[in-house]
Amino acid sequence: MCSHVPGTLPTSQRAQRHQRARRSGLVLVKNPHLDLMEEDVLYHLDLGTKTHNLPAMFGDIKFVCVGGSPNRMRAFAQFMQRELGLAAAGEDVADICAGSDRYAMYRAGPVLSISHGMGIPSISIMLHELIKLLHHAKCRDVTIIRIGTSGGLGIEAGSVVITDMAVDSSFQPRFEQVVLDDVVVRSTELDKDLAEELLACSRDIPDFPTLIGHTMCTYDFYEGQGRLDGALCSFSSEKKLEYLRRAYEAGVRNIEMESTAFAALCGLCGLKGESYLKPKCALGDLSACCTN
Amino acid sequence: MCSHVPGTLPTSQRAQRHQRARRSGLVLVKNPHLDLMEEDVLYHLDLGTKTHNLPAMFGDIKFVCVGGSPNRMRAFAQFMQRELGLAAAGEDVADICAGSDRYAMYRAGPVLSISHGMGIPSISIMLHELIKLLHHAKCRDVTIIRIGTSGGLGIEAGSVVITDMAVDSSFQPRFEQVVLDDVVVRSTELDKDLAEELLACSRDIPDFPTLIGHTMCTYDFYEGQGRLDGALCSFSSEKKLEYLRRAYEAGVRNIEMESTAFAALCGLCGLKGESYLKPKCALGDLSACCTN
């Protein structure tokens, strides 16, 4: 992927190292410049390789759960602590990134719970730094799951959608990343085995409607998702429903704002990733126009 | 801009109303559906037209300052309280959006201070709801200023950049907004008089280097801004500097992640807007390749 940077390994040797790392379950970084840096400051997480002993702090992490809201991610860490029998009910968890107010990070045993804010740019910054954190900490076989809310599309109220593929606003399974001023297209496939495993877990819980489907990712909440209540709206209710109907027919079952970047970054760095989202609202009544 | 929505005013009458609103200094919303709604819930701000008396709470607001970090926007509100002689030093300010952890909002007299998170999607959600808030509150002659950090380009360390125009990663003064699955191109010009006014204010302060220039807005912090320390990096240091040199020659003096959406939304809704950013780091040593 990278051209040869002076002072680093040539591409063929790096490719071999990546293959070994992938087989070993380590998290990959694909940046030859990192080898040349004396210190790596994970600025937005308020962590760094010289200021913190990252292998000691995070080396045993096996699961990372990420979601938009800091309060919800704290509540999730508290829930995990109770589930794992690690703390008394109501005991608080410490924010590992308390020195930064960009993201919040909590841990409960082998589980990290991190907030990522809203939208692709915000989750991307966090994921770049999280991936480097897991790499520096020499974590192995890490599973990452995005949990959160979304808008549902033609599905039963209260259902949870497990994403098999993240698609863009044209329903294509791709993430267009601008690198300097070039556009690079990246794959947005998620881990199919993990999706099936999560679905099986859901089936063990009574009254927990869960399905696997495509998740559409947009850059805008109001005009991009067909909402009629933004400060700007130039389309009719009919035009909105026609768009959502086309999305449904393309396999989309929910809409949010981070999944394509999440899928692309996890895929490139060897993280087993999945997105597990509970639609909070129905984006339109598709009962009249959906075939199933 | 909008096609006729049944039950609302036809386009010609809405255009006349917009012209009157613009002359009167009111904040414009360009959404005919809002007239039909019994209640407008500003979900991410935890405010609404039925739950809050917005004209009483916000009708006298004249300035809105927005920035990424909630802590900094609280500190800014405390600073404004002291500057305006409204509170004793160290007195705390209340977060008006405390019921939501998406954004934080504080007020100091006629000044609102609001955080917007990182990136275009995050600031866009906040601006849609803020614009509707100012509209419902019947605020007049509101000036909005984005304050915050950025990466500097070939400028003296510690300088502040006032944006005359926000440009995208191809150095074009445009914001491409996806509306459903169409791409709409919007202008990103900011208020030139306000820029000159802010520059004049800066000159009254000793040792406060300030300049007017273009601000480039990217969707990505690492690969999009030429950083060599992300989890992924596929370009050389030379390629990065060549890109930043081209940006400098196109008039770019700093780089951040919100300005094009900020300029486009403020411009469309009749808000006098400006961006006033202090570069926190130099994105590359351009001394060897910049002509001035």
PDB file of C-alpha atoms in Angstrom, chain B residues 24-274:
ATOM      1  CA  SER B  24     -35.668  42.542   9.498  1.00  0.00           C
ATOM      2  CA  GLY B  25     -32.539  40.694  10.672  1.00  0.00           C
ATOM      3  CA  LEU B  26     -34.472  37.554  11.617  1.00  0.00           C
ATOM      4  CA  VAL B  27     -32.911  34.115  11.202  1.00  0.00           C
ATOM      5  CA  LEU B  28     -34.312  32.239   8.205  1.00  0.00           C
ATOM      6  CA  VAL B  29     -35.325  28.632   8.038  1.00  0.00           C
ATOM      7  CA  LYS B  30     -35.845  27.256   4.534  1.00  0.00           C
ATOM      8  CA  ASN B  31     -38.173  24.407   5.239  1.00  0.00           C
ATOM      9  CA  PRO B  32     -41.895  24.687   4.402  1.00  0.00           C
ATOM     10  CA  HIS B  33     -42.667  21.567   6.475  1.00  0.00           C
ATOM     11  CA  LEU B  34     -41.858  23.376   9.733  1.00  0.00           C
ATOM     12  CA  ASP B  35     -45.030  25.493   9.365  1.00  0.00           C
ATOM     13  CA  LEU B  36     -47.092  22.294   9.568  1.00  0.00           C
ATOM     14  CA  MET B  37     -45.480  20.927  12.732  1.00  0.00           C
ATOM     15  CA  GLU B  38     -47.250  21.322  16.070  1.00  0.00           C
ATOM     16  CA  GLU B  39     -44.027  20.920  17.969  1.00  0.00           C
ATOM     17  CA  ASP B  40     -40.380  21.195  17.018  1.00  0.00           C
ATOM     18  CA  VAL B  41     -38.114  19.039  19.158  1.00  0.00           C
ATOM     19  CA  LEU B  42     -34.469  20.132  18.966  1.00  0.00           C
ATOM     20  CA  TYR B  43     -33.455  16.629  19.952  1.00  0.00           C
ATOM     21  CA  HIS B  44     -29.659  16.906  20.211  1.00  0.00           C
ATOM     22  CA  LEU B  45     -29.910  20.159  22.196  1.00  0.00           C
ATOM     23  CA  ASP B  46     -32.558  18.742  24.569  1.00  0.00           C
ATOM     24  CA  LEU B  47     -34.837  21.721  23.872  1.00  0.00           C
ATOM     25  CA  GLY B  48     -38.207  22.096  22.150  1.00  0.00           C
ATOM     26  CA  THR B  49     -40.975  24.531  21.290  1.00  0.00           C
ATOM     27  CA  LYS B  50     -43.510  22.905  23.645  1.00  0.00           C
ATOM     28  CA  THR B  51     -41.190  22.104  26.527  1.00  0.00           C
ATOM     29  CA  HIS B  52     -39.341  25.424  26.606  1.00  0.00           C
ATOM     30  CA  ASN B  53     -40.243  29.096  26.143  1.00  0.00           C
ATOM     31  CA  LEU B  54     -37.575  29.738  23.536  1.00  0.00           C
ATOM     32  CA  PRO B  55     -38.308  33.475  22.960  1.00  0.00           C
ATOM     33  CA  ALA B  56     -38.031  34.120  26.725  1.00  0.00           C
ATOM     34  CA  MET B  57     -34.873  31.991  27.045  1.00  0.00           C
ATOM     35  CA  PHE B  58     -33.033  33.163  23.940  1.00  0.00           C
ATOM     36  CA  GLY B  59     -34.835  36.151  22.343  1.00  0.00           C
ATOM     37  CA  ASP B  60     -32.105  38.628  23.368  1.00  0.00           C
ATOM     38  CA  ILE B  61     -29.159  36.602  22.015  1.00  0.00           C
ATOM     39  CA  LYS B  62     -26.959  38.665  19.669  1.00  0.00           C
ATOM     40  CA  PHE B  63     -23.777  36.579  19.430  1.00  0.00           C
ATOM     41  CA  VAL B  64     -23.235  32.850  19.133  1.00  0.00           C
ATOM     42  CA  CYS B  65     -19.732  31.447  19.496  1.00  0.00           C
ATOM     43  CA  VAL B  66     -19.199  27.812  18.566  1.00  0.00           C
ATOM     44  CA  GLY B  67     -16.199  25.516  18.929  1.00  0.00           C
ATOM     45  CA  GLY B  68     -15.410  21.795  19.030  1.00  0.00           C
ATOM     46  CA  SER B  69     -14.636  21.136  22.698  1.00  0.00           C
ATOM     47  CA  PRO B  70     -17.296  21.370  25.456  1.00  0.00           C
ATOM     48  CA  ASN B  71     -14.714  22.294  28.115  1.00  0.00           C
ATOM     49  CA  ARG B  72     -13.343  25.132  26.028  1.00  0.00           C
ATOM     50  CA  MET B  73     -16.828  26.490  25.316  1.00  0.00           C
ATOM     51  CA  ARG B  74     -17.602  26.469  29.048  1.00  0.00           C
ATOM     52  CA  ALA B  75     -14.316  28.296  29.708  1.00  0.00           C
ATOM     53  CA  PHE B  76     -15.216  30.789  26.970  1.00  0.00           C
ATOM     54  CA  ALA B  77     -18.635  31.461  28.541  1.00  0.00           C
ATOM     55  CA  GLN B  78     -16.957  32.028  31.937  1.00  0.00           C
ATOM     56  CA  PHE B  79     -14.483  34.399  30.262  1.00  0.00           C
ATOM     57  CA  MET B  80     -17.361  36.322  28.616  1.00  0.00           C
ATOM     58  CA  GLN B  81     -19.190  36.533  31.951  1.00  0.00           C
ATOM     59  CA  ARG B  82     -16.138  38.168  33.500  1.00  0.00           C
ATOM     60  CA  GLU B  83     -15.558  40.460  30.500  1.00  0.00           C
ATOM     61  CA  LEU B  84     -19.192  41.616  30.623  1.00  0.00           C
ATOM     62  CA  GLY B  85     -19.098  42.052  34.399  1.00  0.00           C
ATOM     63  CA  LEU B  86     -21.903  39.523  34.834  1.00  0.00           C
ATOM     64  CA  ALA B  87     -20.404  37.224  37.447  1.00  0.00           C
ATOM     65  CA  ALA B  88     -17.639  36.904  39.987  1.00  0.00           C
ATOM     66  CA  ALA B  89     -14.438  35.244  38.837  1.00  0.00           C
ATOM     67  CA  GLY B  90     -14.615  31.458  38.947  1.00  0.00           C
ATOM     68  CA  GLU B  91     -18.419  31.350  39.116  1.00  0.00           C
ATOM     69  CA  ASP B  92     -19.705  28.376  37.176  1.00  0.00           C
ATOM     70  CA  VAL B  93     -22.066  28.529  34.210  1.00  0.00           C
ATOM     71  CA  ALA B  94     -24.912  26.051  33.712  1.00  0.00           C
ATOM     72  CA  ASP B  95     -25.048  23.751  30.681  1.00  0.00           C
ATOM     73  CA  ILE B  96     -28.392  24.547  29.013  1.00  0.00           C
ATOM     74  CA  CYS B  97     -28.203  21.222  27.113  1.00  0.00           C
ATOM     75  CA  ALA B  98     -27.293  19.157  30.216  1.00  0.00           C
ATOM     76  CA  GLY B  99     -30.018  16.622  29.349  1.00  0.00           C
ATOM     77  CA  SER B 100     -28.062  15.668  26.207  1.00  0.00           C
ATOM     78  CA  ASP B 101     -24.395  14.749  26.070  1.00  0.00           C
ATOM     79  CA  ARG B 102     -24.126  15.475  22.355  1.00  0.00           C
ATOM     80  CA  TYR B 103     -23.440  19.200  22.724  1.00  0.00           C
ATOM     81  CA  ALA B 104     -22.907  21.676  25.580  1.00  0.00           C
ATOM     82  CA  MET B 105     -24.443  25.179  25.606  1.00  0.00           C
ATOM     83  CA  TYR B 106     -23.756  28.095  27.960  1.00  0.00           C
ATOM     84  CA  ARG B 107     -24.839  31.708  27.951  1.00  0.00           C
ATOM     85  CA  ALA B 108     -23.218  34.906  29.191  1.00  0.00           C
ATOM     86  CA  GLY B 109     -25.568  37.845  28.701  1.00  0.00           C
ATOM     87  CA  PRO B 110     -26.305  38.193  24.973  1.00  0.00           C
ATOM     88  CA  VAL B 111     -23.633  35.598  24.082  1.00  0.00           C
ATOM     89  CA  LEU B 112     -24.318  31.879  23.555  1.00  0.00           C
ATOM     90  CA  SER B 113     -21.334  29.508  23.657  1.00  0.00           C
ATOM     91  CA  ILE B 114     -21.938  26.063  22.143  1.00  0.00           C
ATOM     92  CA  SER B 115     -19.758  23.030  21.413  1.00  0.00           C
ATOM     93  CA  HIS B 116     -20.151  21.213  18.102  1.00  0.00           C
ATOM     94  CA  GLY B 117     -17.851  18.180  18.296  1.00  0.00           C
ATOM     95  CA  MET B 118     -15.502  17.313  15.453  1.00  0.00           C
ATOM     96  CA  GLY B 119     -16.216  17.256  11.734  1.00  0.00           C
ATOM     97  CA  ILE B 120     -18.865  18.408   9.280  1.00  0.00           C
ATOM     98  CA  PRO B 121     -21.600  15.895  10.222  1.00  0.00           C
ATOM     99  CA  SER B 122     -21.354  16.826  13.898  1.00  0.00           C
ATOM    100  CA  ILE B 123     -21.380  20.615  13.389  1.00  0.00           C
ATOM    101  CA  SER B 124     -24.205  20.283  10.819  1.00  0.00           C
ATOM    102  CA  ILE B 125     -26.592  18.619  13.283  1.00  0.00           C
ATOM    103  CA  MET B 126     -25.876  21.338  15.842  1.00  0.00           C
ATOM    104  CA  LEU B 127     -26.295  24.166  13.306  1.00  0.00           C
ATOM    105  CA  HIS B 128     -29.636  22.843  11.989  1.00  0.00           C
ATOM    106  CA  GLU B 129     -30.994  22.824  15.547  1.00  0.00           C
ATOM    107  CA  LEU B 130     -29.343  26.122  16.554  1.00  0.00           C
ATOM    108  CA  ILE B 131     -30.753  27.908  13.484  1.00  0.00           C
ATOM    109  CA  LYS B 132     -34.243  26.622  14.316  1.00  0.00           C
ATOM    110  CA  LEU B 133     -33.721  27.673  17.949  1.00  0.00           C
ATOM    111  CA  LEU B 134     -32.795  31.258  16.931  1.00  0.00           C
ATOM    112  CA  HIS B 135     -35.731  31.287  14.497  1.00  0.00           C
ATOM    113  CA  HIS B 136     -38.264  30.100  17.083  1.00  0.00           C
ATOM    114  CA  ALA B 137     -36.830  32.553  19.642  1.00  0.00           C
ATOM    115  CA  LYS B 138     -37.300  35.403  17.102  1.00  0.00           C
ATOM    116  CA  CYS B 139     -33.711  36.546  17.559  1.00  0.00           C
ATOM    117  CA  ARG B 140     -32.595  39.455  15.363  1.00  0.00           C
ATOM    118  CA  ASP B 141     -29.233  40.489  13.914  1.00  0.00           C
ATOM    119  CA  VAL B 142     -27.342  37.518  15.272  1.00  0.00           C
ATOM    120  CA  THR B 143     -23.610  37.206  14.584  1.00  0.00           C
ATOM    121  CA  ILE B 144     -22.095  33.721  14.766  1.00  0.00           C
ATOM    122  CA  ILE B 145     -18.372  33.119  15.141  1.00  0.00           C
ATOM    123  CA  ARG B 146     -16.620  29.765  15.082  1.00  0.00           C
ATOM    124  CA  ILE B 147     -13.627  29.850  17.422  1.00  0.00           C
ATOM    125  CA  GLY B 148     -11.204  27.011  17.820  1.00  0.00           C
ATOM    126  CA  THR B 149      -7.946  25.397  16.859  1.00  0.00           C
ATOM    127  CA  SER B 150      -6.646  24.362  13.459  1.00  0.00           C
ATOM    128  CA  GLY B 151      -3.424  23.370  11.720  1.00  0.00           C
ATOM    129  CA  GLY B 152      -1.420  26.338  10.411  1.00  0.00           C
ATOM    130  CA  LEU B 153       0.087  26.551   6.943  1.00  0.00           C
ATOM    131  CA  GLY B 154       3.232  28.620   6.336  1.00  0.00           C
ATOM    132  CA  ILE B 155       2.298  31.267   8.907  1.00  0.00           C
ATOM    133  CA  GLU B 156       4.001  32.624  12.003  1.00  0.00           C
ATOM    134  CA  ALA B 157       3.569  30.405  15.083  1.00  0.00           C
ATOM    135  CA  GLY B 158       0.776  31.697  17.326  1.00  0.00           C
ATOM    136  CA  SER B 159      -1.024  33.597  14.545  1.00  0.00           C
ATOM    137  CA  VAL B 160      -4.795  33.680  14.382  1.00  0.00           C
ATOM    138  CA  VAL B 161      -6.493  33.150  11.014  1.00  0.00           C
ATOM    139  CA  ILE B 162      -9.760  34.911  10.172  1.00  0.00           C
ATOM    140  CA  THR B 163     -11.390  33.051   7.302  1.00  0.00           C
ATOM    141  CA  ASP B 164     -12.446  34.997   4.221  1.00  0.00           C
ATOM    142  CA  MET B 165     -13.485  31.845   2.427  1.00  0.00           C
ATOM    143  CA  ALA B 166     -13.752  28.182   3.350  1.00  0.00           C
ATOM    144  CA  VAL B 167     -12.431  25.804   0.690  1.00  0.00           C
ATOM    145  CA  ASP B 168     -12.602  22.036   0.263  1.00  0.00           C
ATOM    146  CA  SER B 169      -9.682  19.595  -0.134  1.00  0.00           C
ATOM    147  CA  SER B 170      -9.382  20.624  -3.805  1.00  0.00           C
ATOM    148  CA  PHE B 171      -9.087  24.285  -2.709  1.00  0.00           C
ATOM    149  CA  GLN B 172     -12.523  25.115  -4.167  1.00  0.00           C
ATOM    150  CA  PRO B 173     -14.910  27.489  -2.328  1.00  0.00           C
ATOM    151  CA  ARG B 174     -17.784  25.024  -2.212  1.00  0.00           C
ATOM    152  CA  PHE B 175     -19.624  22.656   0.080  1.00  0.00           C
ATOM    153  CA  GLU B 176     -21.037  19.548  -1.528  1.00  0.00           C
ATOM    154  CA  GLN B 177     -24.117  18.505   0.431  1.00  0.00           C
ATOM    155  CA  VAL B 178     -25.769  15.164  -0.290  1.00  0.00           C
ATOM    156  CA  VAL B 179     -29.565  15.704  -0.157  1.00  0.00           C
ATOM    157  CA  LEU B 180     -31.156  12.246  -0.292  1.00  0.00           C
ATOM    158  CA  ASP B 181     -28.914  10.884  -3.068  1.00  0.00           C
ATOM    159  CA  ASP B 182     -28.406  14.130  -5.008  1.00  0.00           C
ATOM    160  CA  VAL B 183     -25.338  16.313  -4.589  1.00  0.00           C
ATOM    161  CA  VAL B 184     -26.099  20.027  -4.088  1.00  0.00           C
ATOM    162  CA  VAL B 185     -23.203  22.504  -4.280  1.00  0.00           C
ATOM    163  CA  ARG B 186     -23.343  25.441  -1.838  1.00  0.00           C
ATOM    164  CA  SER B 187     -21.342  28.644  -1.495  1.00  0.00           C
ATOM    165  CA  THR B 188     -18.853  28.957   1.374  1.00  0.00           C
ATOM    166  CA  GLU B 189     -18.271  32.708   1.451  1.00  0.00           C
ATOM    167  CA  LEU B 190     -18.215  34.308   4.864  1.00  0.00           C
ATOM    168  CA  ASP B 191     -19.050  37.859   5.894  1.00  0.00           C
ATOM    169  CA  LYS B 192     -16.231  40.108   4.619  1.00  0.00           C
ATOM    170  CA  ASP B 193     -17.220  43.138   6.757  1.00  0.00           C
ATOM    171  CA  LEU B 194     -17.210  40.993   9.878  1.00  0.00           C
ATOM    172  CA  ALA B 195     -13.774  39.613   8.943  1.00  0.00           C
ATOM    173  CA  GLU B 196     -12.401  43.156   8.614  1.00  0.00           C
ATOM    174  CA  GLU B 197     -14.052  44.177  11.891  1.00  0.00           C
ATOM    175  CA  LEU B 198     -12.444  41.224  13.723  1.00  0.00           C
ATOM    176  CA  LEU B 199      -9.076  42.042  12.133  1.00  0.00           C
ATOM    177  CA  ALA B 200      -9.371  45.656  13.352  1.00  0.00           C
ATOM    178  CA  CYS B 201     -10.167  44.396  16.892  1.00  0.00           C
ATOM    179  CA  SER B 202      -7.115  42.116  16.817  1.00  0.00           C
ATOM    180  CA  ARG B 203      -4.869  45.050  15.883  1.00  0.00           C
ATOM    181  CA  ASP B 204      -5.862  46.816  19.099  1.00  0.00           C
ATOM    182  CA  ILE B 205      -4.246  43.971  21.080  1.00  0.00           C
ATOM    183  CA  PRO B 206      -0.432  43.983  21.328  1.00  0.00           C
ATOM    184  CA  ASP B 207       1.477  40.901  20.102  1.00  0.00           C
ATOM    185  CA  PHE B 208      -1.587  39.272  18.593  1.00  0.00           C
ATOM    186  CA  PRO B 209      -0.576  38.319  15.046  1.00  0.00           C
ATOM    187  CA  THR B 210      -3.751  37.978  12.991  1.00  0.00           C
ATOM    188  CA  LEU B 211      -4.341  37.569   9.285  1.00  0.00           C
ATOM    189  CA  ILE B 212      -7.180  36.975   6.853  1.00  0.00           C
ATOM    190  CA  GLY B 213      -6.879  33.912   4.591  1.00  0.00           C
ATOM    191  CA  HIS B 214      -8.638  30.878   3.199  1.00  0.00           C
ATOM    192  CA  THR B 215      -9.388  27.996   5.553  1.00  0.00           C
ATOM    193  CA  MET B 216      -9.350  24.491   4.130  1.00  0.00           C
ATOM    194  CA  CYS B 217     -11.878  22.003   5.475  1.00  0.00           C
ATOM    195  CA  THR B 218     -11.265  18.248   5.264  1.00  0.00           C
ATOM    196  CA  TYR B 219     -13.298  15.177   6.218  1.00  0.00           C
ATOM    197  CA  ASP B 220     -10.298  13.449   7.741  1.00  0.00           C
ATOM    198  CA  PHE B 221      -7.699  14.541  10.278  1.00  0.00           C
ATOM    199  CA  TYR B 222      -4.917  12.076   9.444  1.00  0.00           C
ATOM    200  CA  GLU B 223      -4.913  11.042   5.780  1.00  0.00           C
ATOM    201  CA  GLY B 224      -6.896  14.118   4.702  1.00  0.00           C
ATOM    202  CA  GLN B 225      -4.546  16.682   6.248  1.00  0.00           C
ATOM    203  CA  GLY B 226      -1.241  15.079   5.294  1.00  0.00           C
ATOM    204  CA  ARG B 227      -0.391  13.763   8.754  1.00  0.00           C
ATOM    205  CA  LEU B 228       2.283  11.073   8.842  1.00  0.00           C
ATOM    206  CA  ASP B 229       1.241   9.575  12.202  1.00  0.00           C
ATOM    207  CA  GLY B 230      -2.162   7.956  11.640  1.00  0.00           C
ATOM    208  CA  ALA B 231      -2.871   4.217  11.721  1.00  0.00           C
ATOM    209  CA  LEU B 232      -2.802   4.381   7.910  1.00  0.00           C
ATOM    210  CA  CYS B 233      -0.471   6.466   5.780  1.00  0.00           C
ATOM    211  CA  SER B 234       0.254   5.731   2.140  1.00  0.00           C
ATOM    212  CA  PHE B 235       2.129   8.908   1.142  1.00  0.00           C
ATOM    213  CA  SER B 236       5.674  10.161   1.628  1.00  0.00           C
ATOM    214  CA  SER B 237       6.733  13.291   3.457  1.00  0.00           C
ATOM    215  CA  GLU B 238       7.566  14.840   0.066  1.00  0.00           C
ATOM    216  CA  LYS B 239       4.101  14.141  -1.339  1.00  0.00           C
ATOM    217  CA  LYS B 240       2.529  15.671   1.780  1.00  0.00           C
ATOM    218  CA  LEU B 241       4.625  18.841   1.484  1.00  0.00           C
ATOM    219  CA  GLU B 242       3.866  19.129  -2.222  1.00  0.00           C
ATOM    220  CA  TYR B 243       0.121  19.018  -1.426  1.00  0.00           C
ATOM    221  CA  LEU B 244       0.404  21.549   1.403  1.00  0.00           C
ATOM    222  CA  ARG B 245       2.495  23.820  -0.846  1.00  0.00           C
ATOM    223  CA  ARG B 246      -0.268  23.742  -3.481  1.00  0.00           C
ATOM    224  CA  ALA B 247      -2.816  24.569  -0.757  1.00  0.00           C
ATOM    225  CA  TYR B 248      -0.686  27.505   0.399  1.00  0.00           C
ATOM    226  CA  GLU B 249      -0.364  28.812  -3.152  1.00  0.00           C
ATOM    227  CA  ALA B 250      -4.170  28.611  -3.479  1.00  0.00           C
ATOM    228  CA  GLY B 251      -4.431  30.973  -0.477  1.00  0.00           C
ATOM    229  CA  VAL B 252      -4.991  28.423   2.320  1.00  0.00           C
ATOM    230  CA  ARG B 253      -3.510  29.511   5.646  1.00  0.00           C
ATOM    231  CA  ASN B 254      -5.015  26.928   7.971  1.00  0.00           C
ATOM    232  CA  ILE B 255      -6.806  23.562   7.886  1.00  0.00           C
ATOM    233  CA  GLU B 256      -9.665  22.253  10.001  1.00  0.00           C
ATOM    234  CA  MET B 257     -12.782  20.096   9.701  1.00  0.00           C
ATOM    235  CA  GLU B 258     -15.961  22.203   9.886  1.00  0.00           C
ATOM    236  CA  SER B 259     -15.647  25.513   7.998  1.00  0.00           C
ATOM    237  CA  THR B 260     -17.320  24.688   4.665  1.00  0.00           C
ATOM    238  CA  ALA B 261     -20.515  23.377   6.294  1.00  0.00           C
ATOM    239  CA  PHE B 262     -20.477  26.278   8.790  1.00  0.00           C
ATOM    240  CA  ALA B 263     -20.155  28.866   5.987  1.00  0.00           C
ATOM    241  CA  ALA B 264     -22.785  27.201   3.793  1.00  0.00           C
ATOM    242  CA  LEU B 265     -25.442  26.822   6.516  1.00  0.00           C
ATOM    243  CA  CYS B 266     -24.911  30.317   7.977  1.00  0.00           C
ATOM    244  CA  GLY B 267     -25.003  31.885   4.517  1.00  0.00           C
ATOM    245  CA  LEU B 268     -28.246  30.130   3.529  1.00  0.00           C
ATOM    246  CA  CYS B 269     -30.024  31.066   6.776  1.00  0.00           C
ATOM    247  CA  GLY B 270     -29.041  34.751   6.909  1.00  0.00           C
ATOM    248  CA  LEU B 271     -26.626  34.430   9.831  1.00  0.00           C
ATOM    249  CA  LYS B 272     -23.654  36.810   9.695  1.00  0.00           C
ATOM    250  CA  GLY B 273     -20.870  34.266  10.193  1.00  0.00           C
ATOM    251  CA  GLU B 274     -17.118  34.218  10.591  1.00  0.00           C
TER     252      GLU B 274
END
